[in-house]
């Protein structure tokens, strides 16, 4: 089983994406939210990211979905202090990527690579057809 780590500069945004994609697989997909700075303001927190990674420790792999580039740096820093299942940082858009990742991860036999590829497909989604 592949876990999803939602990393955002906003606590509410991370928790909202977690709630949204959590409805796809119910309790079958482990999803952790790591949003906001340590003091609750906008930003990212290595400590919150590490706590999210720890929540997902039992997964076979973890796909980290981020909102902005600086969140990537925070995840990379957290990974320097984490020894658990493999973690891949996704370049997918946060909401759509998390949704497609959750759909793929709902297949218990999906690999981290398959879930990561599914998330990246969100970059090709058309929302408005003219």
mmCIF file of N, CA and C in Angstrom:
data_model
loop_
_atom_site.group_PDB
_atom_site.id
_atom_site.type_symbol
_atom_site.label_atom_id
_atom_site.label_comp_id
_atom_site.label_asym_id
_atom_site.label_seq_id
_atom_site.Cartn_x
_atom_site.Cartn_y
_atom_site.Cartn_z
ATOM 1 N N UNK A 1 0.838 -1.167 0.000
ATOM 2 C CA UNK A 1 0.000 0.000 0.000
ATOM 3 C C UNK A 1 0.888 1.237 0.000
ATOM 4 N N UNK A 2 0.475 2.222 -0.781
ATOM 5 C CA UNK A 2 1.223 3.462 -0.924
ATOM 6 C C UNK A 2 0.505 4.562 -0.143
ATOM 7 N N UNK A 3 1.261 5.310 0.624
ATOM 8 C CA UNK A 3 0.715 6.422 1.385
ATOM 9 C C UNK A 3 0.931 7.740 0.655
ATOM 10 N N UNK A 4 0.077 8.691 0.954
ATOM 11 C CA UNK A 4 0.177 10.023 0.356
ATOM 12 C C UNK A 4 0.440 11.048 1.448
ATOM 13 N N UNK A 5 1.434 11.894 1.225
ATOM 14 C CA UNK A 5 1.745 12.987 2.136
ATOM 15 C C UNK A 5 1.410 14.287 1.418
ATOM 16 N N UNK A 6 0.484 15.054 1.968
ATOM 17 C CA UNK A 6 0.045 16.309 1.383
ATOM 18 C C UNK A 6 0.776 17.433 2.109
ATOM 19 N N UNK A 7 1.625 18.166 1.381
ATOM 20 C CA UNK A 7 2.422 19.238 1.976
ATOM 21 C C UNK A 7 2.009 20.565 1.349
ATOM 22 N N UNK A 8 1.560 21.470 2.202
ATOM 23 C CA UNK A 8 1.121 22.782 1.739
ATOM 24 C C UNK A 8 1.616 23.853 2.695
ATOM 25 N N UNK A 9 1.663 25.067 2.197
ATOM 26 C CA UNK A 9 2.008 26.209 3.040
ATOM 27 C C UNK A 9 0.852 26.590 3.966
ATOM 28 N N UNK A 10 -0.303 26.008 3.759
ATOM 29 C CA UNK A 10 -1.499 26.295 4.549
ATOM 30 C C UNK A 10 -1.988 25.023 5.230
ATOM 31 N N UNK A 11 -2.166 25.092 6.523
ATOM 32 C CA UNK A 11 -2.702 23.948 7.263
ATOM 33 C C UNK A 11 -4.069 23.559 6.725
ATOM 34 N N UNK A 12 -4.919 24.550 6.527
ATOM 35 C CA UNK A 12 -6.282 24.271 6.068
ATOM 36 C C UNK A 12 -6.295 23.681 4.666
ATOM 37 N N UNK A 13 -5.407 24.153 3.801
ATOM 38 C CA UNK A 13 -5.350 23.603 2.447
ATOM 39 C C UNK A 13 -4.899 22.149 2.488
ATOM 40 N N UNK A 14 -3.855 21.849 3.240
ATOM 41 C CA UNK A 14 -3.369 20.462 3.337
ATOM 42 C C UNK A 14 -4.455 19.549 3.896
ATOM 43 N N UNK A 15 -5.132 20.000 4.933
ATOM 44 C CA UNK A 15 -6.183 19.178 5.527
ATOM 45 C C UNK A 15 -7.378 19.041 4.585
ATOM 46 N N UNK A 16 -7.668 20.085 3.812
ATOM 47 C CA UNK A 16 -8.773 20.011 2.851
ATOM 48 C C UNK A 16 -8.490 19.024 1.741
ATOM 49 N N UNK A 17 -7.257 19.029 1.224
ATOM 50 C CA UNK A 17 -6.887 18.064 0.187
ATOM 51 C C UNK A 17 -6.912 16.659 0.771
ATOM 52 N N UNK A 18 -6.447 16.514 1.992
ATOM 53 C CA UNK A 18 -6.488 15.207 2.656
ATOM 54 C C UNK A 18 -7.933 14.711 2.764
ATOM 55 N N UNK A 19 -8.835 15.587 3.174
ATOM 56 C CA UNK A 19 -10.241 15.210 3.292
ATOM 57 C C UNK A 19 -10.822 14.846 1.921
ATOM 58 N N UNK A 20 -10.528 15.664 0.916
ATOM 59 C CA UNK A 20 -11.047 15.457 -0.434
ATOM 60 C C UNK A 20 -10.612 14.111 -0.992
ATOM 61 N N UNK A 21 -9.316 13.831 -0.984
ATOM 62 C CA UNK A 21 -8.848 12.578 -1.580
ATOM 63 C C UNK A 21 -9.093 11.383 -0.669
ATOM 64 N N UNK A 22 -9.264 11.631 0.618
ATOM 65 C CA UNK A 22 -9.550 10.544 1.541
ATOM 66 C C UNK A 22 -10.878 9.888 1.269
ATOM 67 N N UNK A 23 -11.772 10.601 0.624
ATOM 68 C CA UNK A 23 -13.083 10.044 0.324
ATOM 69 C C UNK A 23 -13.032 9.053 -0.841
ATOM 70 N N UNK A 24 -11.937 9.018 -1.550
ATOM 71 C CA UNK A 24 -11.803 8.088 -2.675
ATOM 72 C C UNK A 24 -11.650 6.657 -2.179
ATOM 73 N N UNK A 25 -10.783 6.468 -1.225
ATOM 74 C CA UNK A 25 -10.503 5.113 -0.774
ATOM 75 C C UNK A 25 -10.879 4.843 0.656
ATOM 76 N N UNK A 26 -11.599 5.772 1.265
ATOM 77 C CA UNK A 26 -11.959 5.569 2.660
ATOM 78 C C UNK A 26 -10.713 5.442 3.514
ATOM 79 N N UNK A 27 -10.714 4.476 4.372
ATOM 80 C CA UNK A 27 -9.575 4.265 5.266
ATOM 81 C C UNK A 27 -8.511 3.365 4.656
ATOM 82 N N UNK A 28 -8.687 2.978 3.400
ATOM 83 C CA UNK A 28 -7.744 2.052 2.781
ATOM 84 C C UNK A 28 -6.484 2.735 2.282
ATOM 85 N N UNK A 29 -6.541 4.043 2.067
ATOM 86 C CA UNK A 29 -5.375 4.778 1.597
ATOM 87 C C UNK A 29 -4.859 5.628 2.752
ATOM 88 N N UNK A 30 -3.635 5.362 3.219
ATOM 89 C CA UNK A 30 -3.107 6.212 4.285
ATOM 90 C C UNK A 30 -2.703 7.581 3.721
ATOM 91 N N UNK A 31 -3.260 8.635 4.307
ATOM 92 C CA UNK A 31 -2.990 9.993 3.853
ATOM 93 C C UNK A 31 -2.680 10.852 5.068
ATOM 94 N N UNK A 32 -1.581 11.585 5.009
ATOM 95 C CA UNK A 32 -1.217 12.502 6.085
ATOM 96 C C UNK A 32 -1.112 13.911 5.512
ATOM 97 N N UNK A 33 -1.506 14.886 6.313
ATOM 98 C CA UNK A 33 -1.414 16.292 5.921
ATOM 99 C C UNK A 33 -0.333 16.961 6.756
ATOM 100 N N UNK A 34 0.515 17.727 6.079
ATOM 101 C CA UNK A 34 1.567 18.496 6.757
ATOM 102 C C UNK A 34 1.522 19.905 6.190
ATOM 103 N N UNK A 35 0.710 20.742 6.805
ATOM 104 C CA UNK A 35 0.544 22.088 6.285
ATOM 105 C C UNK A 35 0.868 23.141 7.310
ATOM 106 N N UNK A 36 1.358 24.258 6.822
ATOM 107 C CA UNK A 36 1.640 25.403 7.675
ATOM 108 C C UNK A 36 2.970 25.311 8.387
ATOM 109 N N UNK A 37 3.381 26.462 8.886
ATOM 110 C CA UNK A 37 4.612 26.546 9.668
ATOM 111 C C UNK A 37 4.357 26.013 11.075
ATOM 112 N N UNK A 38 5.406 25.846 11.838
ATOM 113 C CA UNK A 38 5.289 25.297 13.200
ATOM 114 C C UNK A 38 4.376 26.126 14.086
ATOM 115 N N UNK A 39 4.336 27.437 13.856
ATOM 116 C CA UNK A 39 3.493 28.304 14.685
ATOM 117 C C UNK A 39 2.077 28.457 14.131
ATOM 118 N N UNK A 40 1.759 27.720 13.069
ATOM 119 C CA UNK A 40 0.430 27.773 12.488
ATOM 120 C C UNK A 40 0.262 28.809 11.390
ATOM 121 N N UNK A 41 1.270 29.630 11.173
ATOM 122 C CA UNK A 41 1.191 30.624 10.103
ATOM 123 C C UNK A 41 1.459 29.959 8.755
ATOM 124 N N UNK A 42 1.340 30.746 7.691
ATOM 125 C CA UNK A 42 1.645 30.217 6.367
ATOM 126 C C UNK A 42 3.126 29.879 6.284
ATOM 127 N N UNK A 43 3.417 28.775 5.675
ATOM 128 C CA UNK A 43 4.799 28.317 5.531
ATOM 129 C C UNK A 43 4.834 26.803 5.587
ATOM 130 N N UNK A 44 6.019 26.263 5.663
ATOM 131 C CA UNK A 44 6.152 24.815 5.809
ATOM 132 C C UNK A 44 7.008 24.514 7.025
ATOM 133 N N UNK A 45 6.838 23.330 7.547
ATOM 134 C CA UNK A 45 7.528 22.921 8.760
ATOM 135 C C UNK A 45 8.140 21.546 8.565
ATOM 136 N N UNK A 46 9.442 21.467 8.695
ATOM 137 C CA UNK A 46 10.120 20.178 8.606
ATOM 138 C C UNK A 46 9.586 19.234 9.679
ATOM 139 N N UNK A 47 9.295 19.767 10.859
ATOM 140 C CA UNK A 47 8.784 18.940 11.948
ATOM 141 C C UNK A 47 7.417 18.358 11.594
ATOM 142 N N UNK A 48 6.542 19.163 11.012
ATOM 143 C CA UNK A 48 5.223 18.663 10.619
ATOM 144 C C UNK A 48 5.336 17.634 9.494
ATOM 145 N N UNK A 49 6.259 17.871 8.589
ATOM 146 C CA UNK A 49 6.481 16.914 7.495
ATOM 147 C C UNK A 49 6.997 15.595 8.059
ATOM 148 N N UNK A 50 7.950 15.675 8.980
ATOM 149 C CA UNK A 50 8.458 14.445 9.611
ATOM 150 C C UNK A 50 7.345 13.705 10.351
ATOM 151 N N UNK A 51 6.469 14.434 11.023
ATOM 152 C CA UNK A 51 5.349 13.794 11.721
ATOM 153 C C UNK A 51 4.437 13.089 10.716
ATOM 154 N N UNK A 52 4.199 13.722 9.565
ATOM 155 C CA UNK A 52 3.392 13.092 8.525
ATOM 156 C C UNK A 52 4.047 11.842 7.976
ATOM 157 N N UNK A 53 5.353 11.913 7.751
ATOM 158 C CA UNK A 53 6.086 10.738 7.272
ATOM 159 C C UNK A 53 5.989 9.596 8.288
ATOM 160 N N UNK A 54 6.099 9.931 9.564
ATOM 161 C CA UNK A 54 5.995 8.904 10.609
ATOM 162 C C UNK A 54 4.612 8.266 10.613
ATOM 163 N N UNK A 55 3.563 9.060 10.363
ATOM 164 C CA UNK A 55 2.209 8.508 10.298
ATOM 165 C C UNK A 55 2.084 7.478 9.176
ATOM 166 N N UNK A 56 2.899 7.644 8.145
ATOM 167 C CA UNK A 56 2.821 6.784 6.961
ATOM 168 C C UNK A 56 3.888 5.693 6.950
ATOM 169 N N UNK A 57 4.590 5.533 8.042
ATOM 170 C CA UNK A 57 5.719 4.602 8.118
ATOM 171 C C UNK A 57 5.358 3.177 7.705
ATOM 172 N N UNK A 58 4.145 2.739 7.953
ATOM 173 C CA UNK A 58 3.746 1.360 7.636
ATOM 174 C C UNK A 58 3.496 1.144 6.145
ATOM 175 N N UNK A 59 3.459 2.214 5.362
ATOM 176 C CA UNK A 59 3.217 2.087 3.919
ATOM 177 C C UNK A 59 4.438 1.473 3.231
ATOM 178 N N UNK A 60 4.208 0.931 2.038
ATOM 179 C CA UNK A 60 5.305 0.374 1.242
ATOM 180 C C UNK A 60 6.110 1.473 0.561
ATOM 181 N N UNK A 61 5.517 2.617 0.411
ATOM 182 C CA UNK A 61 6.158 3.779 -0.194
ATOM 183 C C UNK A 61 5.274 4.984 0.065
ATOM 184 N N UNK A 62 5.855 6.175 -0.083
ATOM 185 C CA UNK A 62 5.120 7.413 0.181
ATOM 186 C C UNK A 62 5.317 8.362 -0.980
ATOM 187 N N UNK A 63 4.204 8.893 -1.484
ATOM 188 C CA UNK A 63 4.266 9.932 -2.501
ATOM 189 C C UNK A 63 3.949 11.254 -1.821
ATOM 190 N N UNK A 64 4.882 12.184 -1.873
ATOM 191 C CA UNK A 64 4.690 13.515 -1.295
ATOM 192 C C UNK A 64 4.221 14.457 -2.396
ATOM 193 N N UNK A 65 3.064 15.064 -2.174
ATOM 194 C CA UNK A 65 2.507 16.028 -3.119
ATOM 195 C C UNK A 65 2.603 17.402 -2.471
ATOM 196 N N UNK A 66 3.131 18.373 -3.202
ATOM 197 C CA UNK A 66 3.433 19.691 -2.630
ATOM 198 C C UNK A 66 2.730 20.798 -3.400
ATOM 199 N N UNK A 67 2.524 21.942 -2.729
ATOM 200 C CA UNK A 67 1.848 23.052 -3.398
ATOM 201 C C UNK A 67 2.808 23.987 -4.124
ATOM 202 N N UNK A 68 3.941 24.281 -3.571
ATOM 203 C CA UNK A 68 4.895 25.219 -4.171
ATOM 204 C C UNK A 68 6.315 24.687 -4.018
ATOM 205 N N UNK A 69 7.208 25.245 -4.822
ATOM 206 C CA UNK A 69 8.584 24.757 -4.859
ATOM 207 C C UNK A 69 9.307 24.762 -3.525
ATOM 208 N N UNK A 70 9.062 25.765 -2.696
ATOM 209 C CA UNK A 70 9.778 25.795 -1.415
ATOM 210 C C UNK A 70 9.341 24.657 -0.495
ATOM 211 N N UNK A 71 8.157 24.117 -0.723
ATOM 212 C CA UNK A 71 7.724 22.941 0.046
ATOM 213 C C UNK A 71 8.611 21.745 -0.288
ATOM 214 N N UNK A 72 9.092 21.702 -1.518
ATOM 215 C CA UNK A 72 10.001 20.626 -1.924
ATOM 216 C C UNK A 72 11.253 20.658 -1.049
ATOM 217 N N UNK A 73 11.803 21.852 -0.845
ATOM 218 C CA UNK A 73 13.009 21.975 -0.012
ATOM 219 C C UNK A 73 12.754 21.478 1.408
ATOM 220 N N UNK A 74 11.564 21.773 1.938
ATOM 221 C CA UNK A 74 11.240 21.314 3.292
ATOM 222 C C UNK A 74 11.110 19.798 3.343
ATOM 223 N N UNK A 75 10.505 19.214 2.319
ATOM 224 C CA UNK A 75 10.400 17.747 2.269
ATOM 225 C C UNK A 75 11.793 17.138 2.153
ATOM 226 N N UNK A 76 12.628 17.698 1.293
ATOM 227 C CA UNK A 76 13.987 17.175 1.138
ATOM 228 C C UNK A 76 14.758 17.243 2.449
ATOM 229 N N UNK A 77 14.591 18.328 3.196
ATOM 230 C CA UNK A 77 15.255 18.451 4.497
ATOM 231 C C UNK A 77 14.720 17.400 5.465
ATOM 232 N N UNK A 78 13.406 17.206 5.481
ATOM 233 C CA UNK A 78 12.816 16.200 6.360
ATOM 234 C C UNK A 78 13.333 14.807 6.022
ATOM 235 N N UNK A 79 13.503 14.532 4.731
ATOM 236 C CA UNK A 79 13.967 13.209 4.313
ATOM 237 C C UNK A 79 15.378 12.909 4.795
ATOM 238 N N UNK A 80 16.160 13.941 5.058
ATOM 239 C CA UNK A 80 17.511 13.731 5.598
ATOM 240 C C UNK A 80 17.460 13.122 6.998
ATOM 241 N N UNK A 81 16.307 13.248 7.659
ATOM 242 C CA UNK A 81 16.138 12.761 9.027
ATOM 243 C C UNK A 81 15.143 11.596 9.114
ATOM 244 N N UNK A 82 14.770 11.039 7.981
ATOM 245 C CA UNK A 82 13.755 9.983 7.952
ATOM 246 C C UNK A 82 14.340 8.725 7.354
ATOM 247 N N UNK A 83 14.215 7.640 8.089
ATOM 248 C CA UNK A 83 14.620 6.339 7.556
ATOM 249 C C UNK A 83 13.416 5.424 7.637
ATOM 250 N N UNK A 84 12.707 5.390 6.561
ATOM 251 C CA UNK A 84 11.509 4.573 6.492
ATOM 252 C C UNK A 84 11.328 4.094 5.078
ATOM 253 N N UNK A 85 10.080 3.884 4.669
ATOM 254 C CA UNK A 85 9.839 3.429 3.299
ATOM 255 C C UNK A 85 10.296 4.487 2.296
ATOM 256 N N UNK A 86 10.495 4.096 1.042
ATOM 257 C CA UNK A 86 10.929 5.068 0.039
ATOM 258 C C UNK A 86 9.899 6.185 -0.134
ATOM 259 N N UNK A 87 10.415 7.382 -0.385
ATOM 260 C CA UNK A 87 9.571 8.562 -0.566
ATOM 261 C C UNK A 87 9.930 9.198 -1.899
ATOM 262 N N UNK A 88 8.917 9.557 -2.654
ATOM 263 C CA UNK A 88 9.117 10.271 -3.913
ATOM 264 C C UNK A 88 8.329 11.572 -3.838
ATOM 265 N N UNK A 89 8.950 12.671 -4.258
ATOM 266 C CA UNK A 89 8.276 13.962 -4.305
ATOM 267 C C UNK A 89 7.699 14.135 -5.702
ATOM 268 N N UNK A 90 6.420 14.453 -5.764
ATOM 269 C CA UNK A 90 5.728 14.572 -7.047
ATOM 270 C C UNK A 90 5.783 15.994 -7.581
ATOM 271 N N UNK A 91 5.884 16.114 -8.885
ATOM 272 C CA UNK A 91 5.825 17.396 -9.569
ATOM 273 C C UNK A 91 4.420 17.659 -10.111
ATOM 274 N N UNK A 92 3.452 16.904 -9.636
ATOM 275 C CA UNK A 92 2.061 17.049 -10.088
ATOM 276 C C UNK A 92 1.407 18.237 -9.399
ATOM 277 N N UNK A 93 0.368 18.807 -10.036
ATOM 278 C CA UNK A 93 -0.417 19.821 -9.328
ATOM 279 C C UNK A 93 -1.026 19.188 -8.078
ATOM 280 N N UNK A 94 -1.102 19.952 -7.013
ATOM 281 C CA UNK A 94 -1.455 19.386 -5.712
ATOM 282 C C UNK A 94 -2.812 18.681 -5.683
ATOM 283 N N UNK A 95 -3.880 19.381 -5.992
ATOM 284 C CA UNK A 95 -5.211 18.799 -5.818
ATOM 285 C C UNK A 95 -5.473 17.698 -6.832
ATOM 286 N N UNK A 96 -5.297 18.006 -8.109
ATOM 287 C CA UNK A 96 -5.574 17.019 -9.147
ATOM 288 C C UNK A 96 -4.624 15.827 -9.050
ATOM 289 N N UNK A 97 -3.359 16.108 -8.757
ATOM 290 C CA UNK A 97 -2.383 15.039 -8.609
ATOM 291 C C UNK A 97 -2.698 14.132 -7.437
ATOM 292 N N UNK A 98 -3.095 14.735 -6.319
ATOM 293 C CA UNK A 98 -3.462 13.934 -5.151
ATOM 294 C C UNK A 98 -4.675 13.064 -5.451
ATOM 295 N N UNK A 99 -5.625 13.627 -6.187
ATOM 296 C CA UNK A 99 -6.829 12.870 -6.552
ATOM 297 C C UNK A 99 -6.454 11.646 -7.393
ATOM 298 N N UNK A 100 -5.682 11.864 -8.465
ATOM 299 C CA UNK A 100 -5.318 10.745 -9.339
ATOM 300 C C UNK A 100 -4.406 9.748 -8.624
ATOM 301 N N UNK A 101 -3.542 10.248 -7.749
ATOM 302 C CA UNK A 101 -2.685 9.357 -6.967
ATOM 303 C C UNK A 101 -3.530 8.474 -6.056
ATOM 304 N N UNK A 102 -4.545 9.060 -5.443
ATOM 305 C CA UNK A 102 -5.415 8.286 -4.550
ATOM 306 C C UNK A 102 -6.204 7.233 -5.314
ATOM 307 N N UNK A 103 -6.659 7.583 -6.511
ATOM 308 C CA UNK A 103 -7.370 6.601 -7.331
ATOM 309 C C UNK A 103 -6.458 5.404 -7.600
ATOM 310 N N UNK A 104 -5.223 5.681 -7.996
ATOM 311 C CA UNK A 104 -4.273 4.595 -8.281
ATOM 312 C C UNK A 104 -3.906 3.841 -7.010
ATOM 313 N N UNK A 105 -3.688 4.567 -5.921
ATOM 314 C CA UNK A 105 -3.288 3.935 -4.658
ATOM 315 C C UNK A 105 -4.407 3.092 -4.054
ATOM 316 N N UNK A 106 -5.642 3.314 -4.494
ATOM 317 C CA UNK A 106 -6.740 2.500 -3.974
ATOM 318 C C UNK A 106 -6.610 1.042 -4.406
ATOM 319 N N UNK A 107 -5.791 0.799 -5.428
ATOM 320 C CA UNK A 107 -5.431 -0.568 -5.800
ATOM 321 C C UNK A 107 -4.297 -0.982 -4.867
ATOM 322 N N UNK A 108 -4.565 -1.886 -3.962
ATOM 323 C CA UNK A 108 -3.591 -2.274 -2.938
ATOM 324 C C UNK A 108 -2.279 -2.787 -3.525
ATOM 325 N N UNK A 109 -2.299 -3.224 -4.778
ATOM 326 C CA UNK A 109 -1.079 -3.752 -5.398
ATOM 327 C C UNK A 109 -0.297 -2.692 -6.161
ATOM 328 N N UNK A 110 -0.773 -1.452 -6.176
ATOM 329 C CA UNK A 110 -0.085 -0.384 -6.898
ATOM 330 C C UNK A 110 1.274 -0.110 -6.261
ATOM 331 N N UNK A 111 2.251 0.154 -7.110
ATOM 332 C CA UNK A 111 3.589 0.486 -6.639
ATOM 333 C C UNK A 111 3.728 2.004 -6.505
ATOM 334 N N UNK A 112 4.773 2.430 -5.821
ATOM 335 C CA UNK A 112 5.044 3.858 -5.684
ATOM 336 C C UNK A 112 5.220 4.491 -7.059
ATOM 337 N N UNK A 113 5.902 3.827 -7.937
ATOM 338 C CA UNK A 113 6.105 4.358 -9.292
ATOM 339 C C UNK A 113 4.781 4.521 -10.028
ATOM 340 N N UNK A 114 3.898 3.548 -9.921
ATOM 341 C CA UNK A 114 2.589 3.640 -10.587
ATOM 342 C C UNK A 114 1.759 4.796 -10.030
ATOM 343 N N UNK A 115 1.791 4.977 -8.726
ATOM 344 C CA UNK A 115 1.044 6.066 -8.103
ATOM 345 C C UNK A 115 1.641 7.410 -8.521
ATOM 346 N N UNK A 116 2.960 7.482 -8.594
ATOM 347 C CA UNK A 116 3.625 8.724 -9.013
ATOM 348 C C UNK A 116 3.289 9.076 -10.457
ATOM 349 N N UNK A 117 3.281 8.082 -11.322
ATOM 350 C CA UNK A 117 2.930 8.314 -12.732
ATOM 351 C C UNK A 117 1.482 8.782 -12.848
ATOM 352 N N UNK A 118 0.595 8.178 -12.086
ATOM 353 C CA UNK A 118 -0.816 8.579 -12.116
ATOM 354 C C UNK A 118 -0.962 10.034 -11.694
ATOM 355 N N UNK A 119 -0.255 10.434 -10.647
ATOM 356 C CA UNK A 119 -0.332 11.825 -10.182
ATOM 357 C C UNK A 119 0.122 12.795 -11.265
ATOM 358 N N UNK A 120 1.189 12.458 -11.957
ATOM 359 C CA UNK A 120 1.719 13.346 -13.005
ATOM 360 C C UNK A 120 0.767 13.506 -14.178
ATOM 361 N N UNK A 121 -0.124 12.551 -14.369
ATOM 362 C CA UNK A 121 -1.104 12.668 -15.449
ATOM 363 C C UNK A 121 -2.017 13.874 -15.238
ATOM 364 N N UNK A 122 -2.080 14.371 -14.016
ATOM 365 C CA UNK A 122 -2.901 15.550 -13.732
ATOM 366 C C UNK A 122 -2.409 16.777 -14.491
ATOM 367 N N UNK A 123 -1.159 16.772 -14.875
ATOM 368 C CA UNK A 123 -0.615 17.917 -15.631
ATOM 369 C C UNK A 123 -1.254 18.032 -17.009
ATOM 370 N N UNK A 124 -1.857 16.960 -17.488
ATOM 371 C CA UNK A 124 -2.456 16.936 -18.819
ATOM 372 C C UNK A 124 -3.976 17.112 -18.802
ATOM 373 N N UNK A 125 -4.572 17.195 -17.632
ATOM 374 C CA UNK A 125 -6.028 17.308 -17.537
ATOM 375 C C UNK A 125 -6.513 18.621 -18.132
ATOM 376 N N UNK A 126 -7.548 18.512 -18.920
ATOM 377 C CA UNK A 126 -8.199 19.697 -19.465
ATOM 378 C C UNK A 126 -9.379 20.026 -18.565
ATOM 379 N N UNK A 127 -9.462 21.258 -18.117
ATOM 380 C CA UNK A 127 -10.582 21.675 -17.279
ATOM 381 C C UNK A 127 -11.595 22.472 -18.088
ATOM 382 N N UNK A 128 -11.113 23.210 -19.052
ATOM 383 C CA UNK A 128 -11.996 24.046 -19.870
ATOM 384 C C UNK A 128 -11.730 23.722 -21.335
ATOM 385 N N UNK A 129 -12.777 23.400 -22.017
ATOM 386 C CA UNK A 129 -12.676 23.103 -23.446
ATOM 387 C C UNK A 129 -13.283 24.278 -24.209
ATOM 388 N N UNK A 130 -12.538 24.806 -25.145
ATOM 389 C CA UNK A 130 -13.036 25.956 -25.907
ATOM 390 C C UNK A 130 -13.367 25.550 -27.318
#
